[in-house]
């Protein structure tokens, strides 16, 4: 807890950190509180199609008269939930695989590294299309797909760190005491791998948010009537001649969400891992 | 009586470099044995091989007559017999664990209730001159000298019959060095522990060890009882090594 407070203070002590934190809190508040102050995002009000922002609809309406505040808020909530879910799953799985590979060495390490290389060899969007073709569209496919794409990133970092730790005296001392290997991994590897993994996770959050929006924009992500930032931008783009606000609103929220998460991630990296931040 | 550690024809190469070449050593039980040599002579590699942390290309190592084997069962058995004190003891304590956690791990390994481990630990800490409060600290919160004593305490908690100390006085000031060596000597005698001291510091080995070997480029140059070895070394390298140690050289001249 003390370490978390210390990190928070350090983040707040710099401009980019403050900005990232402010944007992130604003986006979180928007995602959580938006539906409370706006109507059902799927209620149609054909008479109010393309209504401009006003008292009845704070951010206006879309081509079917649906409230854009509600839809953007729900879309943001959806994007954040998916991003956190994916980053947590891929970081946990990737870290464990990486640590095991780093400790085991030999053919296990070579096999894991080869699989990571193969996954990394595919551009994420191409891999996405291939997996969607195999498993169909939907949230579950999306989570599976992006998790698969991100596991190697976390795995590589955890593997590299584990290989360094493996030869350090305190790990050798634990081995010499015949402490159970699982205890060594949980108590001594994980806490020492966690720092860079947390930084990488925070840096990947905006990437996942943008990736989800991209796939939804292309029609491979969230399916109607659910709303996502990507579908909102696409739907708004189709009718941009009649109203510009649906696209601009969703794009603005996407920009603030990704910018906030990026700035916060960078600030966190400077706090937790100043050496790598300085080496950029 | 079976030797505490027997090394027979140990050979290990790192690429073109011979880390160990035909090394054969017998360390008797209950003795204090010194291994000296310049940096890169293979002292620490030999220690790591004795601990099973480094596999040999050829040769055999026996601990209390039992050939050293890999595998978890063998490691568990070995852990109760031989314990190391690493060169940098602060680095041998996990940085994100409190010392209490590290000590409790020993209890878990020994299948001993934590309360019993704690009681034994308090006795050991008192003997080592460490305050009880040290157990609630993280390794970075204690001094280098305290870290060394904590590492010794952890090793002693296992109740080993062999302790291998790599450069036990490195980084300590002279007065603390003397205290620590006396402490190790007292513990060794009281617990009848075989103590292997690896050091480039000839004075340390001369002070504490009964027998010693001199290593150079992965080979044992010569060995024997410390008195005759230091008084009249047979090999030119040993003479050069001793001559390069100013205090010893002047002491010898004075005799």
PDB file of C-alpha atoms in Angstrom, chain B:
ATOM      1  CA  UNK B   1      36.195 -41.259   9.084  1.00  0.00           C
ATOM      2  CA  UNK B   2      34.501 -40.285   5.816  1.00  0.00           C
ATOM      3  CA  UNK B   3      35.607 -36.941   4.453  1.00  0.00           C
ATOM      4  CA  UNK B   4      33.099 -34.095   4.560  1.00  0.00           C
ATOM      5  CA  UNK B   5      33.742 -33.278   0.915  1.00  0.00           C
ATOM      6  CA  UNK B   6      35.745 -35.247  -1.611  1.00  0.00           C
ATOM      7  CA  UNK B   7      36.491 -33.869  -5.045  1.00  0.00           C
ATOM      8  CA  UNK B   8      37.969 -36.348  -7.504  1.00  0.00           C
ATOM      9  CA  UNK B   9      39.457 -35.201 -10.803  1.00  0.00           C
ATOM     10  CA  UNK B  10      37.006 -32.324 -11.265  1.00  0.00           C
ATOM     11  CA  UNK B  11      37.173 -30.836 -14.730  1.00  0.00           C
ATOM     12  CA  UNK B  12      35.122 -27.982 -16.147  1.00  0.00           C
ATOM     13  CA  UNK B  13      35.657 -25.758 -19.152  1.00  0.00           C
ATOM     14  CA  UNK B  14      33.860 -22.570 -20.158  1.00  0.00           C
ATOM     15  CA  UNK B  15      34.603 -22.548 -23.886  1.00  0.00           C
ATOM     16  CA  UNK B  16      38.370 -22.441 -24.212  1.00  0.00           C
ATOM     17  CA  UNK B  17      38.917 -21.500 -20.577  1.00  0.00           C
ATOM     18  CA  UNK B  18      39.663 -24.233 -18.084  1.00  0.00           C
ATOM     19  CA  UNK B  19      37.687 -23.281 -14.985  1.00  0.00           C
ATOM     20  CA  UNK B  20      38.674 -26.497 -13.192  1.00  0.00           C
ATOM     21  CA  UNK B  21      41.340 -28.920 -14.351  1.00  0.00           C
ATOM     22  CA  UNK B  22      41.985 -32.221 -12.564  1.00  0.00           C
ATOM     23  CA  UNK B  23      41.051 -30.811  -9.185  1.00  0.00           C
ATOM     24  CA  UNK B  24      41.138 -33.354  -6.381  1.00  0.00           C
ATOM     25  CA  UNK B  25      40.581 -32.281  -2.795  1.00  0.00           C
ATOM     26  CA  UNK B  26      39.660 -34.046   0.426  1.00  0.00           C
ATOM     27  CA  UNK B  27      38.142 -31.955   3.183  1.00  0.00           C
ATOM     28  CA  UNK B  28      38.040 -33.799   6.512  1.00  0.00           C
ATOM     29  CA  UNK B  29      34.990 -33.577   8.767  1.00  0.00           C
ATOM     30  CA  UNK B  30      35.026 -30.985  11.522  1.00  0.00           C
ATOM     31  CA  UNK B  31      37.997 -29.138  10.059  1.00  0.00           C
ATOM     32  CA  UNK B  32      38.304 -25.613   8.795  1.00  0.00           C
ATOM     33  CA  UNK B  33      39.585 -25.779   5.254  1.00  0.00           C
ATOM     34  CA  UNK B  34      40.819 -22.850   3.206  1.00  0.00           C
ATOM     35  CA  UNK B  35      40.844 -22.386  -0.534  1.00  0.00           C
ATOM     36  CA  UNK B  36      43.004 -19.491  -1.682  1.00  0.00           C
ATOM     37  CA  UNK B  37      44.010 -18.083  -5.013  1.00  0.00           C
ATOM     38  CA  UNK B  38      43.873 -14.949  -7.115  1.00  0.00           C
ATOM     39  CA  UNK B  39      40.733 -13.793  -8.918  1.00  0.00           C
ATOM     40  CA  UNK B  40      39.809 -16.196 -11.706  1.00  0.00           C
ATOM     41  CA  UNK B  41      41.693 -19.101 -10.156  1.00  0.00           C
ATOM     42  CA  UNK B  42      38.539 -21.236  -9.927  1.00  0.00           C
ATOM     43  CA  UNK B  43      37.775 -20.928  -6.205  1.00  0.00           C
ATOM     44  CA  UNK B  44      34.171 -19.883  -6.576  1.00  0.00           C
ATOM     45  CA  UNK B  45      33.601 -22.322  -9.448  1.00  0.00           C
ATOM     46  CA  UNK B  46      34.844 -25.104  -7.191  1.00  0.00           C
ATOM     47  CA  UNK B  47      32.494 -23.906  -4.472  1.00  0.00           C
ATOM     48  CA  UNK B  48      29.547 -23.863  -6.879  1.00  0.00           C
ATOM     49  CA  UNK B  49      30.447 -27.359  -8.034  1.00  0.00           C
ATOM     50  CA  UNK B  50      30.582 -28.554  -4.412  1.00  0.00           C
ATOM     51  CA  UNK B  51      27.127 -27.085  -3.854  1.00  0.00           C
ATOM     52  CA  UNK B  52      25.740 -28.710  -6.999  1.00  0.00           C
ATOM     53  CA  UNK B  53      25.073 -25.321  -8.605  1.00  0.00           C
ATOM     54  CA  UNK B  54      27.580 -26.064 -11.366  1.00  0.00           C
ATOM     55  CA  UNK B  55      27.773 -29.366 -13.207  1.00  0.00           C
ATOM     56  CA  UNK B  56      31.214 -30.757 -13.970  1.00  0.00           C
ATOM     57  CA  UNK B  57      32.394 -31.903 -17.383  1.00  0.00           C
ATOM     58  CA  UNK B  58      34.215 -34.770 -15.686  1.00  0.00           C
ATOM     59  CA  UNK B  59      35.087 -35.938 -12.199  1.00  0.00           C
ATOM     60  CA  UNK B  60      33.109 -36.616  -9.080  1.00  0.00           C
ATOM     61  CA  UNK B  61      32.151 -34.825  -5.905  1.00  0.00           C
ATOM     62  CA  UNK B  62      31.065 -36.640  -2.755  1.00  0.00           C
ATOM     63  CA  UNK B  63      29.419 -35.045   0.228  1.00  0.00           C
ATOM     64  CA  UNK B  64      29.907 -37.204   3.332  1.00  0.00           C
ATOM     65  CA  UNK B  65      30.702 -40.075   1.006  1.00  0.00           C
ATOM     66  CA  UNK B  66      27.526 -39.706  -1.067  1.00  0.00           C
ATOM     67  CA  UNK B  67      28.050 -38.796  -4.731  1.00  0.00           C
ATOM     68  CA  UNK B  68      26.554 -35.422  -5.523  1.00  0.00           C
ATOM     69  CA  UNK B  69      23.438 -35.843  -7.656  1.00  0.00           C
ATOM     70  CA  UNK B  70      21.004 -33.538  -9.375  1.00  0.00           C
ATOM     71  CA  UNK B  71      17.269 -33.749  -8.771  1.00  0.00           C
ATOM     72  CA  UNK B  72      14.918 -32.490  -6.123  1.00  0.00           C
ATOM     73  CA  UNK B  73      15.225 -35.431  -3.714  1.00  0.00           C
ATOM     74  CA  UNK B  74      19.027 -35.192  -3.765  1.00  0.00           C
ATOM     75  CA  UNK B  75      18.847 -31.423  -3.324  1.00  0.00           C
ATOM     76  CA  UNK B  76      16.549 -31.762  -0.301  1.00  0.00           C
ATOM     77  CA  UNK B  77      18.952 -34.231   1.277  1.00  0.00           C
ATOM     78  CA  UNK B  78      21.981 -32.082   0.462  1.00  0.00           C
ATOM     79  CA  UNK B  79      20.378 -28.906   1.824  1.00  0.00           C
ATOM     80  CA  UNK B  80      20.358 -30.424   5.315  1.00  0.00           C
ATOM     81  CA  UNK B  81      24.061 -31.239   5.085  1.00  0.00           C
ATOM     82  CA  UNK B  82      25.748 -28.375   3.278  1.00  0.00           C
ATOM     83  CA  UNK B  83      24.891 -24.691   3.204  1.00  0.00           C
ATOM     84  CA  UNK B  84      26.646 -21.790   1.495  1.00  0.00           C
ATOM     85  CA  UNK B  85      27.373 -18.271   2.635  1.00  0.00           C
ATOM     86  CA  UNK B  86      27.582 -16.335  -0.590  1.00  0.00           C
ATOM     87  CA  UNK B  87      30.172 -13.707  -1.372  1.00  0.00           C
ATOM     88  CA  UNK B  88      27.569 -10.918  -1.351  1.00  0.00           C
ATOM     89  CA  UNK B  89      25.246 -11.930   1.486  1.00  0.00           C
ATOM     90  CA  UNK B  90      22.942  -8.952   0.977  1.00  0.00           C
ATOM     91  CA  UNK B  91      22.354 -10.183  -2.564  1.00  0.00           C
ATOM     92  CA  UNK B  92      21.640 -13.673  -1.242  1.00  0.00           C
ATOM     93  CA  UNK B  93      18.581 -12.405   0.644  1.00  0.00           C
ATOM     94  CA  UNK B  94      15.479 -12.027  -1.508  1.00  0.00           C
ATOM     95  CA  UNK B  95      14.962  -8.241  -1.769  1.00  0.00           C
ATOM     96  CA  UNK B  96      11.164  -8.279  -1.601  1.00  0.00           C
ATOM     97  CA  UNK B  97      10.803 -10.617   1.371  1.00  0.00           C
ATOM     98  CA  UNK B  98      11.078  -9.780   5.027  1.00  0.00           C
ATOM     99  CA  UNK B  99      13.792 -11.677   6.865  1.00  0.00           C
ATOM    100  CA  UNK B 100      11.088 -13.427   8.921  1.00  0.00           C
ATOM    101  CA  UNK B 101       9.619 -14.854   5.682  1.00  0.00           C
ATOM    102  CA  UNK B 102      13.035 -16.077   4.557  1.00  0.00           C
ATOM    103  CA  UNK B 103      13.626 -17.771   7.906  1.00  0.00           C
ATOM    104  CA  UNK B 104      10.157 -19.337   7.932  1.00  0.00           C
ATOM    105  CA  UNK B 105      10.973 -20.928   4.587  1.00  0.00           C
ATOM    106  CA  UNK B 106      13.703 -22.879   6.358  1.00  0.00           C
ATOM    107  CA  UNK B 107      11.131 -24.130   8.865  1.00  0.00           C
ATOM    108  CA  UNK B 108       8.865 -25.218   6.019  1.00  0.00           C
ATOM    109  CA  UNK B 109      11.718 -27.093   4.362  1.00  0.00           C
ATOM    110  CA  UNK B 110      12.594 -28.784   7.655  1.00  0.00           C
ATOM    111  CA  UNK B 111       8.885 -29.497   8.261  1.00  0.00           C
ATOM    112  CA  UNK B 112       9.229 -27.709  11.588  1.00  0.00           C
ATOM    113  CA  UNK B 113       6.502 -25.512  13.144  1.00  0.00           C
ATOM    114  CA  UNK B 114       7.232 -21.825  12.566  1.00  0.00           C
ATOM    115  CA  UNK B 115       7.148 -21.187  16.314  1.00  0.00           C
ATOM    116  CA  UNK B 116       9.951 -23.699  16.852  1.00  0.00           C
ATOM    117  CA  UNK B 117      11.970 -22.192  13.980  1.00  0.00           C
ATOM    118  CA  UNK B 118      11.425 -18.759  15.484  1.00  0.00           C
ATOM    119  CA  UNK B 119      12.669 -19.878  18.886  1.00  0.00           C
ATOM    120  CA  UNK B 120      15.820 -21.389  17.415  1.00  0.00           C
ATOM    121  CA  UNK B 121      16.294 -18.304  15.283  1.00  0.00           C
ATOM    122  CA  UNK B 122      16.211 -15.998  18.302  1.00  0.00           C
ATOM    123  CA  UNK B 123      18.965 -18.067  19.934  1.00  0.00           C
ATOM    124  CA  UNK B 124      21.090 -17.923  16.772  1.00  0.00           C
ATOM    125  CA  UNK B 125      20.518 -14.174  16.324  1.00  0.00           C
ATOM    126  CA  UNK B 126      21.590 -13.537  19.899  1.00  0.00           C
ATOM    127  CA  UNK B 127      24.721 -15.566  19.354  1.00  0.00           C
ATOM    128  CA  UNK B 128      25.479 -13.617  16.192  1.00  0.00           C
ATOM    129  CA  UNK B 129      24.923 -10.331  18.000  1.00  0.00           C
ATOM    130  CA  UNK B 130      21.871  -9.333  15.996  1.00  0.00           C
ATOM    131  CA  UNK B 131      18.812  -7.660  17.542  1.00  0.00           C
ATOM    132  CA  UNK B 132      15.494  -9.547  17.352  1.00  0.00           C
ATOM    133  CA  UNK B 133      13.999  -6.591  15.480  1.00  0.00           C
ATOM    134  CA  UNK B 134      16.077  -7.513  12.424  1.00  0.00           C
ATOM    135  CA  UNK B 135      13.596 -10.261  11.477  1.00  0.00           C
ATOM    136  CA  UNK B 136      10.875  -7.767  10.621  1.00  0.00           C
ATOM    137  CA  UNK B 137      13.101  -5.856   8.242  1.00  0.00           C
ATOM    138  CA  UNK B 138      13.681  -6.125   4.522  1.00  0.00           C
ATOM    139  CA  UNK B 139      17.251  -6.908   3.398  1.00  0.00           C
ATOM    140  CA  UNK B 140      17.766  -3.341   2.131  1.00  0.00           C
ATOM    141  CA  UNK B 141      16.940  -2.006   5.596  1.00  0.00           C
ATOM    142  CA  UNK B 142      19.958  -3.626   7.282  1.00  0.00           C
ATOM    143  CA  UNK B 143      23.695  -2.956   6.979  1.00  0.00           C
ATOM    144  CA  UNK B 144      26.140  -5.096   5.000  1.00  0.00           C
ATOM    145  CA  UNK B 145      27.586  -6.582   8.187  1.00  0.00           C
ATOM    146  CA  UNK B 146      24.109  -7.406   9.484  1.00  0.00           C
ATOM    147  CA  UNK B 147      23.166  -8.950   6.142  1.00  0.00           C
ATOM    148  CA  UNK B 148      26.196 -11.223   6.398  1.00  0.00           C
ATOM    149  CA  UNK B 149      25.169 -12.313   9.885  1.00  0.00           C
ATOM    150  CA  UNK B 150      21.581 -12.839   8.738  1.00  0.00           C
ATOM    151  CA  UNK B 151      22.861 -15.039   5.900  1.00  0.00           C
ATOM    152  CA  UNK B 152      24.927 -17.006   8.416  1.00  0.00           C
ATOM    153  CA  UNK B 153      21.899 -17.271  10.717  1.00  0.00           C
ATOM    154  CA  UNK B 154      19.782 -18.662   7.902  1.00  0.00           C
ATOM    155  CA  UNK B 155      22.459 -21.200   7.016  1.00  0.00           C
ATOM    156  CA  UNK B 156      22.793 -22.253  10.677  1.00  0.00           C
ATOM    157  CA  UNK B 157      19.028 -22.575  11.019  1.00  0.00           C
ATOM    158  CA  UNK B 158      19.222 -25.572   8.687  1.00  0.00           C
ATOM    159  CA  UNK B 159      21.647 -27.220  11.152  1.00  0.00           C
ATOM    160  CA  UNK B 160      24.132 -28.172   8.419  1.00  0.00           C
ATOM    161  CA  UNK B 161      27.253 -30.205   9.047  1.00  0.00           C
ATOM    162  CA  UNK B 162      29.189 -28.331   6.355  1.00  0.00           C
ATOM    163  CA  UNK B 163      29.326 -24.553   5.797  1.00  0.00           C
ATOM    164  CA  UNK B 164      30.988 -23.152   2.684  1.00  0.00           C
ATOM    165  CA  UNK B 165      31.784 -19.462   3.015  1.00  0.00           C
ATOM    166  CA  UNK B 166      32.804 -17.565  -0.112  1.00  0.00           C
ATOM    167  CA  UNK B 167      34.921 -14.541   0.789  1.00  0.00           C
ATOM    168  CA  UNK B 168      33.310 -14.237   4.239  1.00  0.00           C
ATOM    169  CA  UNK B 169      35.094 -10.986   5.065  1.00  0.00           C
ATOM    170  CA  UNK B 170      34.740  -9.210   1.730  1.00  0.00           C
ATOM    171  CA  UNK B 171      33.518  -5.646   2.088  1.00  0.00           C
ATOM    172  CA  UNK B 172      33.861  -5.562   5.879  1.00  0.00           C
ATOM    173  CA  UNK B 173      36.193  -3.271   7.778  1.00  0.00           C
ATOM    174  CA  UNK B 174      39.118  -4.859   9.564  1.00  0.00           C
ATOM    175  CA  UNK B 175      37.653  -4.872  13.099  1.00  0.00           C
ATOM    176  CA  UNK B 176      34.416  -6.467  11.910  1.00  0.00           C
ATOM    177  CA  UNK B 177      36.423  -8.995   9.865  1.00  0.00           C
ATOM    178  CA  UNK B 178      38.161 -10.215  13.024  1.00  0.00           C
ATOM    179  CA  UNK B 179      34.874 -10.482  14.940  1.00  0.00           C
ATOM    180  CA  UNK B 180      33.236 -12.416  12.148  1.00  0.00           C
ATOM    181  CA  UNK B 181      36.102 -14.871  11.796  1.00  0.00           C
ATOM    182  CA  UNK B 182      36.130 -15.484  15.541  1.00  0.00           C
ATOM    183  CA  UNK B 183      32.384 -16.003  15.419  1.00  0.00           C
ATOM    184  CA  UNK B 184      32.641 -18.513  12.579  1.00  0.00           C
ATOM    185  CA  UNK B 185      35.403 -20.320  14.413  1.00  0.00           C
ATOM    186  CA  UNK B 186      33.358 -20.449  17.644  1.00  0.00           C
ATOM    187  CA  UNK B 187      30.297 -21.764  15.831  1.00  0.00           C
ATOM    188  CA  UNK B 188      32.338 -24.335  13.983  1.00  0.00           C
ATOM    189  CA  UNK B 189      33.811 -25.689  17.204  1.00  0.00           C
ATOM    190  CA  UNK B 190      30.568 -25.611  19.155  1.00  0.00           C
ATOM    191  CA  UNK B 191      28.461 -27.234  16.448  1.00  0.00           C
ATOM    192  CA  UNK B 192      31.257 -29.450  15.080  1.00  0.00           C
ATOM    193  CA  UNK B 193      30.700 -28.013  11.630  1.00  0.00           C
ATOM    194  CA  UNK B 194      33.096 -28.457   8.741  1.00  0.00           C
ATOM    195  CA  UNK B 195      33.930 -24.954   7.553  1.00  0.00           C
ATOM    196  CA  UNK B 196      35.249 -24.318   4.060  1.00  0.00           C
ATOM    197  CA  UNK B 197      36.528 -20.783   3.635  1.00  0.00           C
ATOM    198  CA  UNK B 198      37.163 -19.489   0.153  1.00  0.00           C
ATOM    199  CA  UNK B 199      39.176 -16.316   0.061  1.00  0.00           C
ATOM    200  CA  UNK B 200      41.727 -14.356  -1.864  1.00  0.00           C
ATOM    201  CA  UNK B 201      42.698 -12.880   1.482  1.00  0.00           C
ATOM    202  CA  UNK B 202      45.591 -15.011   2.677  1.00  0.00           C
ATOM    203  CA  UNK B 203      45.461 -13.573   6.187  1.00  0.00           C
ATOM    204  CA  UNK B 204      41.902 -14.836   6.615  1.00  0.00           C
ATOM    205  CA  UNK B 205      42.797 -18.379   5.608  1.00  0.00           C
ATOM    206  CA  UNK B 206      45.947 -18.342   7.679  1.00  0.00           C
ATOM    207  CA  UNK B 207      44.028 -17.163  10.728  1.00  0.00           C
ATOM    208  CA  UNK B 208      41.104 -19.516  10.567  1.00  0.00           C
ATOM    209  CA  UNK B 209      41.981 -22.630   8.536  1.00  0.00           C
ATOM    210  CA  UNK B 210      43.868 -25.743   9.547  1.00  0.00           C
ATOM    211  CA  UNK B 211      44.405 -27.006   6.001  1.00  0.00           C
ATOM    212  CA  UNK B 212      44.333 -25.157   2.727  1.00  0.00           C
ATOM    213  CA  UNK B 213      44.880 -25.472  -0.989  1.00  0.00           C
ATOM    214  CA  UNK B 214      46.224 -22.855  -3.359  1.00  0.00           C
ATOM    215  CA  UNK B 215      44.508 -22.596  -6.758  1.00  0.00           C
ATOM    216  CA  UNK B 216      45.637 -21.064  -9.994  1.00  0.00           C
ATOM    217  CA  UNK B 217      43.950 -21.153 -13.412  1.00  0.00           C
ATOM    218  CA  UNK B 218      41.580 -23.912 -12.323  1.00  0.00           C
ATOM    219  CA  UNK B 219      44.300 -26.166 -10.899  1.00  0.00           C
ATOM    220  CA  UNK B 220      45.378 -26.956  -7.359  1.00  0.00           C
ATOM    221  CA  UNK B 221      48.950 -25.722  -7.185  1.00  0.00           C
ATOM    222  CA  UNK B 222      49.676 -27.096  -3.735  1.00  0.00           C
ATOM    223  CA  UNK B 223      48.032 -27.806  -0.438  1.00  0.00           C
ATOM    224  CA  UNK B 224      48.524 -29.017   3.090  1.00  0.00           C
ATOM    225  CA  UNK B 225      48.515 -27.815   6.659  1.00  0.00           C
ATOM    226  CA  UNK B 226      48.352 -24.054   6.846  1.00  0.00           C
ATOM    227  CA  UNK B 227      51.454 -23.616   9.060  1.00  0.00           C
ATOM    228  CA  UNK B 228      53.984 -25.339   6.782  1.00  0.00           C
ATOM    229  CA  UNK B 229      52.164 -24.131   3.648  1.00  0.00           C
ATOM    230  CA  UNK B 230      52.529 -20.485   4.595  1.00  0.00           C
ATOM    231  CA  UNK B 231      55.954 -20.872   6.191  1.00  0.00           C
ATOM    232  CA  UNK B 232      57.650 -22.743   3.380  1.00  0.00           C
ATOM    233  CA  UNK B 233      55.628 -22.940   0.182  1.00  0.00           C
ATOM    234  CA  UNK B 234      57.008 -25.452  -2.294  1.00  0.00           C
ATOM    235  CA  UNK B 235      55.687 -23.931  -5.520  1.00  0.00           C
ATOM    236  CA  UNK B 236      56.962 -20.704  -7.012  1.00  0.00           C
ATOM    237  CA  UNK B 237      53.396 -19.460  -7.653  1.00  0.00           C
ATOM    238  CA  UNK B 238      52.508 -19.884  -3.974  1.00  0.00           C
ATOM    239  CA  UNK B 239      55.634 -17.969  -3.008  1.00  0.00           C
ATOM    240  CA  UNK B 240      54.738 -15.199  -5.462  1.00  0.00           C
ATOM    241  CA  UNK B 241      51.195 -15.103  -4.148  1.00  0.00           C
ATOM    242  CA  UNK B 242      52.340 -14.858  -0.556  1.00  0.00           C
ATOM    243  CA  UNK B 243      54.982 -12.298  -1.456  1.00  0.00           C
ATOM    244  CA  UNK B 244      52.334 -10.151  -3.104  1.00  0.00           C
ATOM    245  CA  UNK B 245      50.492  -9.940   0.235  1.00  0.00           C
ATOM    246  CA  UNK B 246      52.329  -7.127   2.022  1.00  0.00           C
ATOM    247  CA  UNK B 247      51.378  -7.886   5.605  1.00  0.00           C
ATOM    248  CA  UNK B 248      52.188 -11.548   5.292  1.00  0.00           C
ATOM    249  CA  UNK B 249      55.477 -10.834   3.553  1.00  0.00           C
ATOM    250  CA  UNK B 250      56.555  -8.486   6.311  1.00  0.00           C
ATOM    251  CA  UNK B 251      55.369 -10.916   8.979  1.00  0.00           C
ATOM    252  CA  UNK B 252      57.372 -13.726   7.441  1.00  0.00           C
ATOM    253  CA  UNK B 253      60.469 -11.566   7.261  1.00  0.00           C
ATOM    254  CA  UNK B 254      60.117 -10.718  10.881  1.00  0.00           C
ATOM    255  CA  UNK B 255      60.047 -14.350  11.975  1.00  0.00           C
TER     256      UNK B 255
END
